Amino acid sequence: METGQDIAVEPARAEDKTMVDIRGMNKWYGTFQVLTDINLSVRSGEKIVICGPSGSGKSTLIRCINRLEEHQEGDIIVDGIPLTEDVKNIDQIRSEVGMCFQQFNLFPHLTVMENCLLAPMSVRRTSRAEAKRLAQRYLEKVQIPDQADKYPSQLSGGQQQRVAIARALCMQPRIMLFDEPTSALDPEMIGEVLDTMAELAREGMTMICVTHEMGFARKVADRVVFMDQGRIVEEGDPVSFFNHPQNERTKKFLKQILQH
Amino acid sequence: MTFDFMAVWNNRDILIEGILNTLLISVIAIPVGICIGVFVCLLRISKARLLRWPAIAYIEVMRNIPLLILIFMVFYALPFYGVRLSGLTTGFICLSIYGGAYFAEVFRGGVEAVSQGQFDAAKALGLKYGFYMRRVIFPQLYSYVFPPATNIALTMIKESSLLSMITVAELTYAAHEINGRTFTPVETFTTIALIYWGISIVFLKLTAILQSRIEVEHIRIPIAIR
């Protein structure tokens, strides 16, 4: 157990405050090392795009940030809270970090509205009326206010993903994680989801996105992180990343992904 | 050959007591078995070995010994350790813990059929374990575990006949008694078989109604593939 590092929540929440700080992180599945010496620091309001070939550990990395996966070595500090075995810290981090998944993962037995109400009411203890008002606001923001009483299976993939974004926003998170949010979508629905994400970015949300949408990365990202074989191989602002990649592996990857 | 169903009819008081006892045992043992099943299932899927291993041991023991032996052990062997239970109590306990093991395995199968993504989403939203199991995971199991769970319950009703071996006055015991008095085995056991059959039919009908109610409430959910 990694205790001892009693980092209290800082009183001042400055604008350029570090929201996610990952230092010297290593992770293994059994004896196979999936993440090696990961160092990544994300400031408040920053938008990070993580890309790389499949199996490079991108998803695993962002799933470590809210403890869907456990890391074995190194430190992860989210909004001043050290991510340790401590359940209280994990709960607190999860309530501040929203996440969207490749497969949307809406709860199929609940309506869109109920999907949005569940977490605020049970975790934040928000009253039903207040939670409903909040849900309505975020459903409007993702442009599906009139589908609130439908079940997820009655919506298109793009709509489902936007509901998933609204559901995460209802917890009023300080950080949003996106794990390949458009990879399971039909091509004509990718745009609407990316637009929603771009809108969120404009409003100053701290975002970490694993995605292959390089157009989105160019337009929205402050920083692009390239991973290969469990390591961060290269990172930089989009202009230099796309125009002057330094690493051979990055060059090869970009050539393959951008030639279509 | 003539049939003398009057012999059975004349002993209907024994028969009715038998029916009531069989129903009583089932009505108690099935819900208790389901509760044990949920509890053991939660232990069984736990990541902590200390919780998981006892659950595995329990399930394995229950599945691999005959119910009759379990009944004999509780009824005849426990008194040597100072625990003396009536036949009926032995019946409740044995049937419940026997059915509980099977329910646990069915529920576990259901939980494992729910996609990992549902767990991920629930955790990512910060929902607590007990809350998301109750509100997110279990509701998705109903239509999936209902048919096999119905089978287990039905088996429990019929297996309660084994309790006649320790003189619990349930239906099968009643049959023995009537047959002993009248020596009309054909009529007696045919009647008993028909009564078991009737109880099963009514039970299946009730569960079918219950299932359709639940499905209306939760809409038919295609179980997501992991």
Tab-separated table of C-alpha atoms in Angstrom:
chain	number	residue	atom	x	y	z
A	1	MET	CA	0.000	0.000	0.000
A	2	GLU	CA	1.285	3.407	-0.902
A	3	THR	CA	0.438	5.636	1.967
A	4	GLY	CA	2.817	8.072	3.550
A	5	GLN	CA	2.357	10.641	0.803
A	6	ASP	CA	-0.187	12.689	2.649
A	7	ILE	CA	-0.918	15.249	0.012
A	8	ALA	CA	-3.776	17.374	1.218
A	9	VAL	CA	-6.118	19.021	-1.248
A	10	GLU	CA	-4.483	22.330	-1.989
A	11	PRO	CA	-6.514	25.279	-0.798
A	12	ALA	CA	-5.851	27.418	-3.839
A	13	ARG	CA	-7.164	26.084	-7.115
A	14	ALA	CA	-5.090	28.174	-9.462
A	15	GLU	CA	-5.887	28.243	-13.147
A	16	ASP	CA	-2.716	26.513	-14.229
A	17	LYS	CA	-3.082	23.925	-11.540
A	18	THR	CA	-2.003	20.397	-12.371
A	19	MET	CA	-5.129	18.242	-12.692
A	20	VAL	CA	-3.529	14.924	-13.445
A	21	ASP	CA	0.029	14.117	-12.514
A	22	ILE	CA	1.451	10.738	-13.394
A	23	ARG	CA	5.009	10.043	-12.317
A	24	GLY	CA	7.146	7.006	-13.056
A	25	MET	CA	4.140	4.752	-13.464
A	26	ASN	CA	4.568	1.077	-14.323
A	27	LYS	CA	1.887	-1.517	-14.810
A	28	TRP	CA	1.988	-5.231	-15.434
A	29	TYR	CA	-0.568	-7.841	-16.423
A	30	GLY	CA	0.998	-10.803	-14.657
A	31	THR	CA	4.554	-10.764	-15.908
A	32	PHE	CA	3.784	-8.751	-19.038
A	33	GLN	CA	4.582	-5.076	-18.667
A	34	VAL	CA	1.845	-3.030	-20.350
A	35	LEU	CA	2.938	0.431	-19.227
A	36	THR	CA	6.544	1.471	-18.714
A	37	ASP	CA	7.778	4.593	-16.988
A	38	ILE	CA	4.808	6.794	-17.800
A	39	ASN	CA	5.204	10.474	-16.954
A	40	LEU	CA	2.344	12.734	-17.873
A	41	SER	CA	1.189	15.973	-16.390
A	42	VAL	CA	-2.071	17.613	-17.403
A	43	ARG	CA	-2.910	21.175	-16.390
A	44	SER	CA	-6.385	22.450	-15.701
A	45	GLY	CA	-8.225	23.134	-18.952
A	46	GLU	CA	-5.702	21.304	-21.079
A	47	LYS	CA	-6.833	18.948	-23.837
A	48	ILE	CA	-4.649	15.935	-24.414
A	49	VAL	CA	-5.022	13.495	-27.265
A	50	ILE	CA	-3.349	10.130	-26.825
A	51	CYS	CA	-2.781	8.122	-29.958
A	52	GLY	CA	-0.770	5.133	-31.000
A	53	PRO	CA	-1.121	1.685	-32.516
A	54	SER	CA	-3.517	-0.765	-30.922
A	55	GLY	CA	-2.040	-2.599	-27.972
A	56	SER	CA	0.211	0.324	-27.151
A	57	GLY	CA	-1.421	0.846	-23.761
A	58	LYS	CA	-3.399	4.052	-24.436
A	59	SER	CA	-6.681	2.772	-23.040
A	60	THR	CA	-4.956	1.106	-20.127
A	61	LEU	CA	-3.263	4.391	-19.296
A	62	ILE	CA	-6.449	6.438	-19.077
A	63	ARG	CA	-8.248	3.623	-17.269
A	64	CYS	CA	-5.569	3.895	-14.580
A	65	ILE	CA	-6.519	7.519	-13.958
A	66	ASN	CA	-9.875	6.559	-12.398
A	67	ARG	CA	-8.730	3.168	-11.121
A	68	LEU	CA	-10.597	0.989	-13.559
A	69	GLU	CA	-7.135	-0.519	-13.810
A	70	GLU	CA	-4.643	-0.722	-10.998
A	71	HIS	CA	-1.062	0.468	-11.442
A	72	GLN	CA	1.723	-1.257	-9.563
A	73	GLU	CA	4.462	1.367	-9.417
A	74	GLY	CA	4.690	5.121	-9.471
A	75	ASP	CA	2.334	7.891	-8.465
A	76	ILE	CA	-0.910	9.127	-9.932
A	77	ILE	CA	-2.306	12.301	-8.436
A	78	VAL	CA	-5.662	13.530	-9.656
A	79	ASP	CA	-6.754	17.026	-8.692
A	80	GLY	CA	-4.473	16.884	-5.670
A	81	ILE	CA	-5.737	13.502	-4.519
A	82	PRO	CA	-3.203	10.665	-4.564
A	83	LEU	CA	-4.589	7.526	-6.153
A	84	THR	CA	-3.837	4.748	-3.692
A	85	GLU	CA	-5.551	1.668	-2.325
A	86	ASP	CA	-7.584	4.030	-0.162
A	87	VAL	CA	-11.200	3.544	-1.178
A	88	LYS	CA	-12.109	7.023	-0.021
A	89	ASN	CA	-9.602	8.562	-2.419
A	90	ILE	CA	-10.735	6.322	-5.253
A	91	ASP	CA	-14.372	7.291	-4.704
A	92	GLN	CA	-13.482	10.958	-4.552
A	93	ILE	CA	-11.438	10.775	-7.741
A	94	ARG	CA	-14.140	8.865	-9.573
A	95	SER	CA	-16.733	11.441	-8.654
A	96	GLU	CA	-14.538	14.167	-10.156
A	97	VAL	CA	-13.467	12.297	-13.262
A	98	GLY	CA	-16.038	11.589	-15.958
A	99	MET	CA	-15.472	8.913	-18.559
A	100	CYS	CA	-16.873	7.907	-21.932
A	101	PHE	CA	-16.263	4.515	-23.479
A	102	GLN	CA	-15.956	3.063	-26.929
A	103	GLN	CA	-19.118	0.970	-26.409
A	104	PHE	CA	-21.046	3.827	-24.691
A	105	ASN	CA	-21.966	1.489	-21.812
A	106	LEU	CA	-25.293	3.127	-21.092
A	107	PHE	CA	-27.450	1.128	-18.691
A	108	PRO	CA	-29.893	-0.617	-21.051
A	109	HIS	CA	-32.678	-1.152	-18.495
A	110	LEU	CA	-32.901	2.538	-17.615
A	111	THR	CA	-34.199	5.433	-19.670
A	112	VAL	CA	-31.893	8.178	-20.851
A	113	MET	CA	-33.080	10.379	-17.985
A	114	GLU	CA	-32.627	7.632	-15.380
A	115	ASN	CA	-29.143	6.980	-16.720
A	116	CYS	CA	-28.376	10.633	-16.026
A	117	LEU	CA	-30.021	10.733	-12.585
A	118	LEU	CA	-28.427	7.640	-11.068
A	119	ALA	CA	-24.989	8.973	-10.155
A	120	PRO	CA	-25.846	12.538	-9.056
A	121	MET	CA	-28.617	11.261	-6.777
A	122	SER	CA	-26.708	8.376	-5.220
A	123	VAL	CA	-23.170	9.765	-5.122
A	124	ARG	CA	-23.715	13.518	-4.787
A	125	ARG	CA	-26.993	13.158	-2.866
A	126	THR	CA	-28.575	15.690	-5.187
A	127	SER	CA	-32.340	15.965	-4.878
A	128	ARG	CA	-34.363	14.395	-7.664
A	129	ALA	CA	-35.673	17.741	-8.890
A	130	GLU	CA	-32.237	19.304	-8.959
A	131	ALA	CA	-30.691	16.236	-10.636
A	132	LYS	CA	-33.442	16.321	-13.255
A	133	ARG	CA	-32.852	19.981	-13.977
A	134	LEU	CA	-29.148	19.259	-14.343
A	135	ALA	CA	-29.764	16.278	-16.614
A	136	GLN	CA	-32.118	18.299	-18.796
A	137	ARG	CA	-29.465	20.986	-19.130
A	138	TYR	CA	-26.751	18.563	-20.195
A	139	LEU	CA	-29.048	16.633	-22.502
A	140	GLU	CA	-29.807	19.946	-24.203
A	141	LYS	CA	-26.112	20.654	-24.404
A	142	VAL	CA	-25.503	17.390	-26.254
A	143	GLN	CA	-28.639	18.156	-28.303
A	144	ILE	CA	-30.931	15.332	-27.316
A	145	PRO	CA	-33.344	16.969	-24.876
A	146	ASP	CA	-36.450	15.280	-26.297
A	147	GLN	CA	-35.194	11.690	-26.002
A	148	ALA	CA	-35.094	11.686	-22.212
A	149	ASP	CA	-37.782	9.031	-21.794
A	150	LYS	CA	-36.413	6.640	-24.387
A	151	TYR	CA	-34.290	3.610	-23.688
A	152	PRO	CA	-30.707	3.503	-24.994
A	153	SER	CA	-31.548	0.754	-27.485
A	154	GLN	CA	-34.010	3.127	-29.170
A	155	LEU	CA	-31.261	5.622	-30.015
A	156	SER	CA	-28.617	5.664	-32.725
A	157	GLY	CA	-24.994	5.041	-31.810
A	158	GLY	CA	-24.129	8.717	-32.066
A	159	GLN	CA	-27.053	9.671	-29.850
A	160	GLN	CA	-26.096	6.993	-27.335
A	161	GLN	CA	-22.561	8.315	-27.114
A	162	ARG	CA	-23.861	11.850	-26.616
A	163	VAL	CA	-26.130	10.595	-23.827
A	164	ALA	CA	-23.059	8.921	-22.303
A	165	ILE	CA	-21.292	12.292	-22.399
A	166	ALA	CA	-24.297	13.989	-20.784
A	167	ARG	CA	-24.472	11.259	-18.146
A	168	ALA	CA	-20.828	11.840	-17.244
A	169	LEU	CA	-21.314	15.630	-17.212
A	170	CYS	CA	-24.220	15.325	-14.768
A	171	MET	CA	-21.622	14.542	-12.115
A	172	GLN	CA	-20.058	17.909	-12.979
A	173	PRO	CA	-16.606	16.412	-13.323
A	174	ARG	CA	-13.417	18.463	-13.421
A	175	ILE	CA	-11.777	16.078	-15.854
A	176	MET	CA	-13.226	14.068	-18.730
A	177	LEU	CA	-11.646	10.905	-20.081
A	178	PHE	CA	-12.600	9.617	-23.523
A	179	ASP	CA	-11.648	6.082	-24.475
A	180	GLU	CA	-11.968	5.865	-28.271
A	181	PRO	CA	-15.420	7.474	-28.182
A	182	THR	CA	-15.962	7.287	-31.937
A	183	SER	CA	-14.410	3.923	-32.780
A	184	ALA	CA	-17.681	1.989	-32.549
A	185	LEU	CA	-19.699	4.515	-34.543
A	186	ASP	CA	-20.862	4.533	-38.134
A	187	PRO	CA	-18.903	7.133	-40.099
A	188	GLU	CA	-21.832	9.558	-40.447
A	189	MET	CA	-22.254	9.706	-36.676
A	190	ILE	CA	-18.656	10.444	-35.783
A	191	GLY	CA	-19.039	14.141	-36.548
A	192	GLU	CA	-21.832	14.808	-34.089
A	193	VAL	CA	-19.901	13.219	-31.238
A	194	LEU	CA	-16.678	15.067	-32.093
A	195	ASP	CA	-18.628	18.336	-32.289
A	196	THR	CA	-19.980	17.734	-28.802
A	197	MET	CA	-16.479	17.031	-27.545
A	198	ALA	CA	-15.081	20.116	-29.255
A	199	GLU	CA	-17.830	22.210	-27.667
A	200	LEU	CA	-16.889	20.806	-24.276
A	201	ALA	CA	-13.247	21.650	-24.971
A	202	ARG	CA	-14.154	25.245	-25.834
A	203	GLU	CA	-15.817	25.604	-22.465
A	204	GLY	CA	-12.526	24.816	-20.774
A	205	MET	CA	-13.003	21.225	-19.650
A	206	THR	CA	-9.825	19.321	-18.905
A	207	MET	CA	-9.888	16.445	-21.359
A	208	ILE	CA	-7.802	13.364	-22.027
A	209	CYS	CA	-8.896	11.598	-25.189
A	210	VAL	CA	-7.705	8.348	-26.659
A	211	THR	CA	-8.701	8.640	-30.290
A	212	HIS	CA	-7.627	7.974	-33.840
A	213	GLU	CA	-9.422	11.107	-35.076
A	214	MET	CA	-6.415	13.110	-36.154
A	215	GLY	CA	-8.574	15.977	-37.418
A	216	PHE	CA	-9.963	16.369	-33.915
A	217	ALA	CA	-6.445	16.203	-32.487
A	218	ARG	CA	-5.235	18.989	-34.820
A	219	LYS	CA	-8.174	21.256	-34.060
A	220	VAL	CA	-8.777	20.700	-30.370
A	221	ALA	CA	-5.705	19.265	-28.676
A	222	ASP	CA	-3.182	21.374	-26.788
A	223	ARG	CA	-0.857	18.423	-26.758
A	224	VAL	CA	-0.662	15.125	-28.590
A	225	VAL	CA	0.885	12.128	-26.867
A	226	PHE	CA	2.083	9.209	-28.938
A	227	MET	CA	2.416	5.802	-27.305
A	228	ASP	CA	4.042	2.630	-28.505
A	229	GLN	CA	4.582	-0.645	-26.657
A	230	GLY	CA	3.509	0.782	-23.322
A	231	ARG	CA	5.734	3.844	-23.430
A	232	ILE	CA	5.149	7.480	-24.211
A	233	VAL	CA	7.390	7.830	-27.216
A	234	GLU	CA	6.716	11.401	-28.198
A	235	GLU	CA	4.596	14.326	-27.148
A	236	GLY	CA	4.155	17.826	-28.404
A	237	ASP	CA	1.741	20.485	-29.607
A	238	PRO	CA	-0.309	19.360	-32.623
A	239	VAL	CA	1.506	21.519	-35.161
A	240	SER	CA	4.952	20.192	-34.422
A	241	PHE	CA	3.649	16.705	-33.729
A	242	PHE	CA	1.978	16.333	-37.097
A	243	ASN	CA	4.431	18.387	-39.159
A	244	HIS	CA	7.751	17.485	-37.607
A	245	PRO	CA	7.505	14.211	-35.731
A	246	GLN	CA	10.879	13.304	-34.234
A	247	ASN	CA	10.558	9.619	-33.480
A	248	GLU	CA	10.794	7.008	-36.239
A	249	ARG	CA	7.836	5.053	-34.851
A	250	THR	CA	5.696	8.198	-34.793
A	251	LYS	CA	6.601	9.025	-38.378
A	252	LYS	CA	5.647	5.549	-39.513
A	253	PHE	CA	2.367	5.632	-37.580
A	254	LEU	CA	1.380	9.046	-38.915
A	255	LYS	CA	2.259	8.041	-42.444
A	256	GLN	CA	-0.030	5.023	-42.195
A	257	ILE	CA	-2.899	6.776	-40.509
A	258	LEU	CA	-2.848	9.948	-42.606
A	259	GLN	CA	-2.377	8.504	-46.064
A	260	HIS	CA	-6.087	7.783	-46.533
B	1	MET	CA	-58.430	-55.134	-12.167
B	2	THR	CA	-60.516	-52.566	-10.421
B	3	PHE	CA	-59.385	-49.228	-9.099
B	4	ASP	CA	-60.367	-48.250	-5.618
B	5	PHE	CA	-59.835	-44.486	-5.466
B	6	MET	CA	-62.304	-44.319	-2.585
B	7	ALA	CA	-59.551	-45.758	-0.399
B	8	VAL	CA	-57.476	-42.674	-1.171
B	9	TRP	CA	-60.443	-40.339	-0.826
B	10	ASN	CA	-61.302	-41.705	2.581
B	11	ASN	CA	-57.827	-40.768	3.779
B	12	ARG	CA	-57.967	-37.281	2.317
B	13	ASP	CA	-57.119	-35.644	5.650
B	14	ILE	CA	-53.674	-37.263	5.533
B	15	LEU	CA	-53.353	-36.181	1.911
B	16	ILE	CA	-54.274	-32.574	2.630
B	17	GLU	CA	-51.815	-32.384	5.488
B	18	GLY	CA	-49.199	-33.758	3.110
B	19	ILE	CA	-49.977	-31.153	0.446
B	20	LEU	CA	-49.856	-28.335	2.996
B	21	ASN	CA	-46.516	-29.496	4.367
B	22	THR	CA	-44.998	-29.829	0.895
B	23	LEU	CA	-46.222	-26.327	0.034
B	24	LEU	CA	-45.012	-24.928	3.356
B	25	ILE	CA	-41.541	-26.389	2.885
B	26	SER	CA	-41.331	-25.069	-0.679
B	27	VAL	CA	-42.692	-21.638	0.125
B	28	ILE	CA	-40.036	-21.181	2.783
B	29	ALA	CA	-37.104	-23.040	1.225
B	30	ILE	CA	-37.283	-21.423	-2.231
B	31	PRO	CA	-37.098	-17.752	-1.138
B	32	VAL	CA	-34.494	-18.571	1.522
B	33	GLY	CA	-32.556	-20.525	-1.114
B	34	ILE	CA	-32.680	-17.528	-3.461
B	35	CYS	CA	-31.352	-15.248	-0.708
B	36	ILE	CA	-28.550	-17.702	0.030
B	37	GLY	CA	-27.929	-17.866	-3.714
B	38	VAL	CA	-27.551	-14.088	-4.066
B	39	PHE	CA	-25.273	-13.920	-1.058
B	40	VAL	CA	-23.076	-16.841	-2.099
B	41	CYS	CA	-22.982	-15.534	-5.678
B	42	LEU	CA	-21.603	-12.210	-4.413
B	43	LEU	CA	-18.939	-14.072	-2.437
B	44	ARG	CA	-18.199	-16.313	-5.394
B	45	ILE	CA	-17.516	-13.386	-7.773
B	46	SER	CA	-15.494	-11.471	-5.200
B	47	LYS	CA	-11.872	-10.752	-5.968
B	48	ALA	CA	-10.879	-11.525	-2.368
B	49	ARG	CA	-9.868	-15.165	-1.980
B	50	LEU	CA	-10.977	-15.216	1.624
B	51	LEU	CA	-14.531	-14.615	0.450
B	52	ARG	CA	-14.398	-16.545	-2.799
B	53	TRP	CA	-12.932	-19.826	-1.577
B	54	PRO	CA	-15.523	-20.619	1.109
B	55	ALA	CA	-18.210	-19.943	-1.499
B	56	ILE	CA	-16.566	-22.307	-3.984
B	57	ALA	CA	-16.213	-24.974	-1.288
B	58	TYR	CA	-19.851	-24.624	-0.305
B	59	ILE	CA	-21.087	-24.840	-3.883
B	60	GLU	CA	-18.893	-27.842	-4.667
B	61	VAL	CA	-19.976	-29.762	-1.568
B	62	MET	CA	-23.663	-29.094	-2.169
B	63	ARG	CA	-23.488	-30.034	-5.819
B	64	ASN	CA	-21.540	-33.217	-5.285
B	65	ILE	CA	-23.382	-34.931	-2.464
B	66	PRO	CA	-26.909	-36.365	-2.733
B	67	LEU	CA	-29.566	-34.282	-1.014
B	68	LEU	CA	-30.671	-37.370	0.877
B	69	ILE	CA	-27.229	-37.744	2.458
B	70	LEU	CA	-27.313	-34.074	3.479
B	71	ILE	CA	-30.702	-34.649	5.079
B	72	PHE	CA	-29.435	-37.737	6.936
B	73	MET	CA	-26.368	-35.890	8.145
B	74	VAL	CA	-28.406	-33.024	9.566
B	75	PHE	CA	-31.105	-35.243	11.028
B	76	TYR	CA	-29.113	-38.231	12.307
B	77	ALA	CA	-25.529	-37.002	12.689
B	78	LEU	CA	-25.963	-33.503	14.128
B	79	PRO	CA	-27.641	-34.772	17.331
B	80	PHE	CA	-24.261	-36.303	18.233
B	81	TYR	CA	-22.969	-32.726	18.415
B	82	GLY	CA	-25.892	-31.612	20.519
B	83	VAL	CA	-27.952	-30.168	17.687
B	84	ARG	CA	-31.350	-31.801	17.576
B	85	LEU	CA	-33.680	-30.510	14.884
B	86	SER	CA	-37.215	-31.545	14.042
B	87	GLY	CA	-37.860	-33.207	10.705
B	88	LEU	CA	-39.570	-30.134	9.313
B	89	THR	CA	-36.765	-27.790	10.396
B	90	THR	CA	-34.228	-30.186	8.902
B	91	GLY	CA	-36.260	-30.023	5.700
B	92	PHE	CA	-36.258	-26.225	5.547
B	93	ILE	CA	-32.542	-26.022	6.202
B	94	CYS	CA	-31.402	-28.783	3.887
B	95	LEU	CA	-33.531	-27.765	0.938
B	96	SER	CA	-32.574	-24.087	1.332
B	97	ILE	CA	-28.834	-24.621	1.445
B	98	TYR	CA	-29.046	-27.261	-1.271
B	99	GLY	CA	-31.033	-24.995	-3.611
B	100	GLY	CA	-28.915	-21.993	-2.585
B	101	ALA	CA	-25.798	-23.535	-4.117
B	102	TYR	CA	-27.540	-24.048	-7.446
B	103	PHE	CA	-29.113	-20.577	-7.395
B	104	ALA	CA	-25.670	-19.110	-6.682
B	105	GLU	CA	-24.220	-20.723	-9.793
B	106	VAL	CA	-27.101	-19.551	-11.974
B	107	PHE	CA	-26.790	-15.988	-10.671
B	108	ARG	CA	-23.048	-16.063	-11.203
B	109	GLY	CA	-23.588	-17.116	-14.796
B	110	GLY	CA	-25.920	-14.151	-15.177
B	111	VAL	CA	-23.506	-11.644	-13.682
B	112	GLU	CA	-20.744	-12.910	-15.932
B	113	ALA	CA	-22.979	-12.503	-18.966
B	114	VAL	CA	-23.356	-8.782	-18.272
B	115	SER	CA	-20.687	-6.947	-20.222
B	116	GLN	CA	-17.625	-5.678	-18.377
B	117	GLY	CA	-18.462	-2.258	-19.786
B	118	GLN	CA	-21.484	-2.003	-17.489
B	119	PHE	CA	-19.229	-2.472	-14.466
B	120	ASP	CA	-16.721	0.023	-15.883
B	121	ALA	CA	-19.382	2.662	-16.457
B	122	ALA	CA	-20.887	2.177	-13.001
B	123	LYS	CA	-17.484	2.476	-11.330
B	124	ALA	CA	-16.435	5.433	-13.459
B	125	LEU	CA	-19.579	7.274	-12.338
B	126	GLY	CA	-18.469	6.734	-8.746
B	127	LEU	CA	-21.371	4.418	-7.841
B	128	LYS	CA	-20.784	2.269	-4.778
B	129	TYR	CA	-20.531	-1.518	-5.136
B	130	GLY	CA	-23.758	-2.392	-3.338
B	131	PHE	CA	-25.655	0.293	-5.182
B	132	TYR	CA	-24.569	-0.599	-8.689
B	133	MET	CA	-25.004	-4.319	-8.123
B	134	ARG	CA	-28.569	-3.666	-6.990
B	135	ARG	CA	-29.548	-0.977	-9.476
B	136	VAL	CA	-27.382	-1.653	-12.504
B	137	ILE	CA	-26.221	-5.259	-12.662
B	138	PHE	CA	-28.961	-7.394	-11.085
B	139	PRO	CA	-31.875	-5.804	-12.989
B	140	GLN	CA	-30.148	-6.841	-16.201
B	141	LEU	CA	-30.076	-10.457	-15.041
B	142	TYR	CA	-33.759	-11.065	-14.458
B	143	SER	CA	-34.779	-12.279	-17.868
B	144	TYR	CA	-31.513	-14.162	-18.220
B	145	VAL	CA	-31.577	-16.128	-14.957
B	146	PHE	CA	-35.327	-16.584	-14.730
B	147	PRO	CA	-35.718	-19.836	-16.700
B	148	PRO	CA	-32.846	-21.738	-15.029
B	149	ALA	CA	-33.843	-20.410	-11.593
B	150	THR	CA	-37.397	-21.629	-12.209
B	151	ASN	CA	-36.008	-25.070	-12.937
B	152	ILE	CA	-34.091	-25.116	-9.679
B	153	ALA	CA	-37.156	-24.072	-7.694
B	154	LEU	CA	-39.203	-26.770	-9.388
B	155	THR	CA	-36.563	-29.360	-8.561
B	156	MET	CA	-36.654	-28.195	-4.940
B	157	ILE	CA	-40.419	-28.739	-4.763
B	158	LYS	CA	-40.068	-32.253	-6.081
B	159	GLU	CA	-36.952	-33.122	-4.083
B	160	SER	CA	-38.822	-32.242	-0.891
B	161	SER	CA	-40.267	-35.760	-1.274
B	162	LEU	CA	-36.944	-37.033	0.134
B	163	LEU	CA	-37.985	-35.628	3.492
B	164	SER	CA	-40.412	-38.536	3.792
B	165	MET	CA	-37.304	-40.559	4.690
B	166	ILE	CA	-37.012	-38.676	7.963
B	167	THR	CA	-40.757	-38.889	8.666
B	168	VAL	CA	-41.721	-35.375	7.661
B	169	ALA	CA	-45.434	-35.622	6.950
B	170	GLU	CA	-45.251	-34.192	3.446
B	171	LEU	CA	-46.933	-35.538	0.345
B	172	THR	CA	-44.765	-38.593	-0.280
B	173	TYR	CA	-44.916	-39.581	3.373
B	174	ALA	CA	-48.683	-39.230	3.225
B	175	ALA	CA	-48.706	-41.586	0.262
B	176	HIS	CA	-46.751	-44.191	2.161
B	177	GLU	CA	-49.102	-43.874	5.055
B	178	ILE	CA	-52.250	-44.223	2.951
B	179	ASN	CA	-50.745	-47.130	1.081
B	180	GLY	CA	-49.834	-48.769	4.358
B	181	ARG	CA	-53.386	-48.515	5.594
B	182	THR	CA	-55.243	-49.443	2.432
B	183	PHE	CA	-52.706	-51.322	0.330
B	184	THR	CA	-53.739	-49.560	-2.866
B	185	PRO	CA	-50.339	-48.617	-4.307
B	186	VAL	CA	-51.560	-47.971	-7.849
B	187	GLU	CA	-54.299	-45.555	-6.839
B	188	THR	CA	-52.312	-43.882	-4.084
B	189	PHE	CA	-49.114	-43.212	-5.993
B	190	THR	CA	-51.007	-42.202	-9.136
B	191	THR	CA	-52.915	-39.656	-7.101
B	192	ILE	CA	-49.710	-38.372	-5.518
B	193	ALA	CA	-48.015	-38.105	-8.909
B	194	LEU	CA	-50.975	-36.117	-10.234
B	195	ILE	CA	-50.845	-33.786	-7.233
B	196	TYR	CA	-47.102	-33.136	-7.710
B	197	TRP	CA	-47.806	-32.529	-11.362
B	198	GLY	CA	-50.601	-30.083	-10.462
B	199	ILE	CA	-48.396	-28.180	-8.017
B	200	SER	CA	-45.662	-27.928	-10.674
B	201	ILE	CA	-48.080	-26.660	-13.320
B	202	VAL	CA	-49.462	-23.977	-11.011
B	203	PHE	CA	-45.937	-22.994	-9.983
B	204	LEU	CA	-44.781	-22.698	-13.601
B	205	LYS	CA	-47.835	-20.617	-14.439
B	206	LEU	CA	-47.112	-18.268	-11.535
B	207	THR	CA	-43.481	-17.820	-12.520
B	208	ALA	CA	-44.489	-17.172	-16.126
B	209	ILE	CA	-46.791	-14.369	-14.952
B	210	LEU	CA	-44.053	-12.992	-12.704
B	211	GLN	CA	-41.547	-13.094	-15.539
B	212	SER	CA	-43.796	-11.231	-17.952
B	213	ARG	CA	-44.431	-8.577	-15.271
B	214	ILE	CA	-40.712	-8.075	-14.779
B	215	GLU	CA	-40.078	-7.909	-18.492
B	216	VAL	CA	-42.726	-5.265	-18.929
B	217	GLU	CA	-41.034	-3.254	-16.198
B	218	HIS	CA	-37.549	-3.560	-17.552
B	219	ILE	CA	-38.240	-3.941	-21.265
B	220	ARG	CA	-36.650	-6.865	-22.958
B	221	ILE	CA	-32.925	-6.379	-22.796
B	222	PRO	CA	-30.645	-8.168	-25.135
B	223	ILE	CA	-27.806	-9.300	-22.911
B	224	ALA	CA	-24.770	-7.374	-24.006
B	225	ILE	CA	-21.850	-9.388	-25.235
B	226	ARG	CA	-18.675	-8.868	-23.293
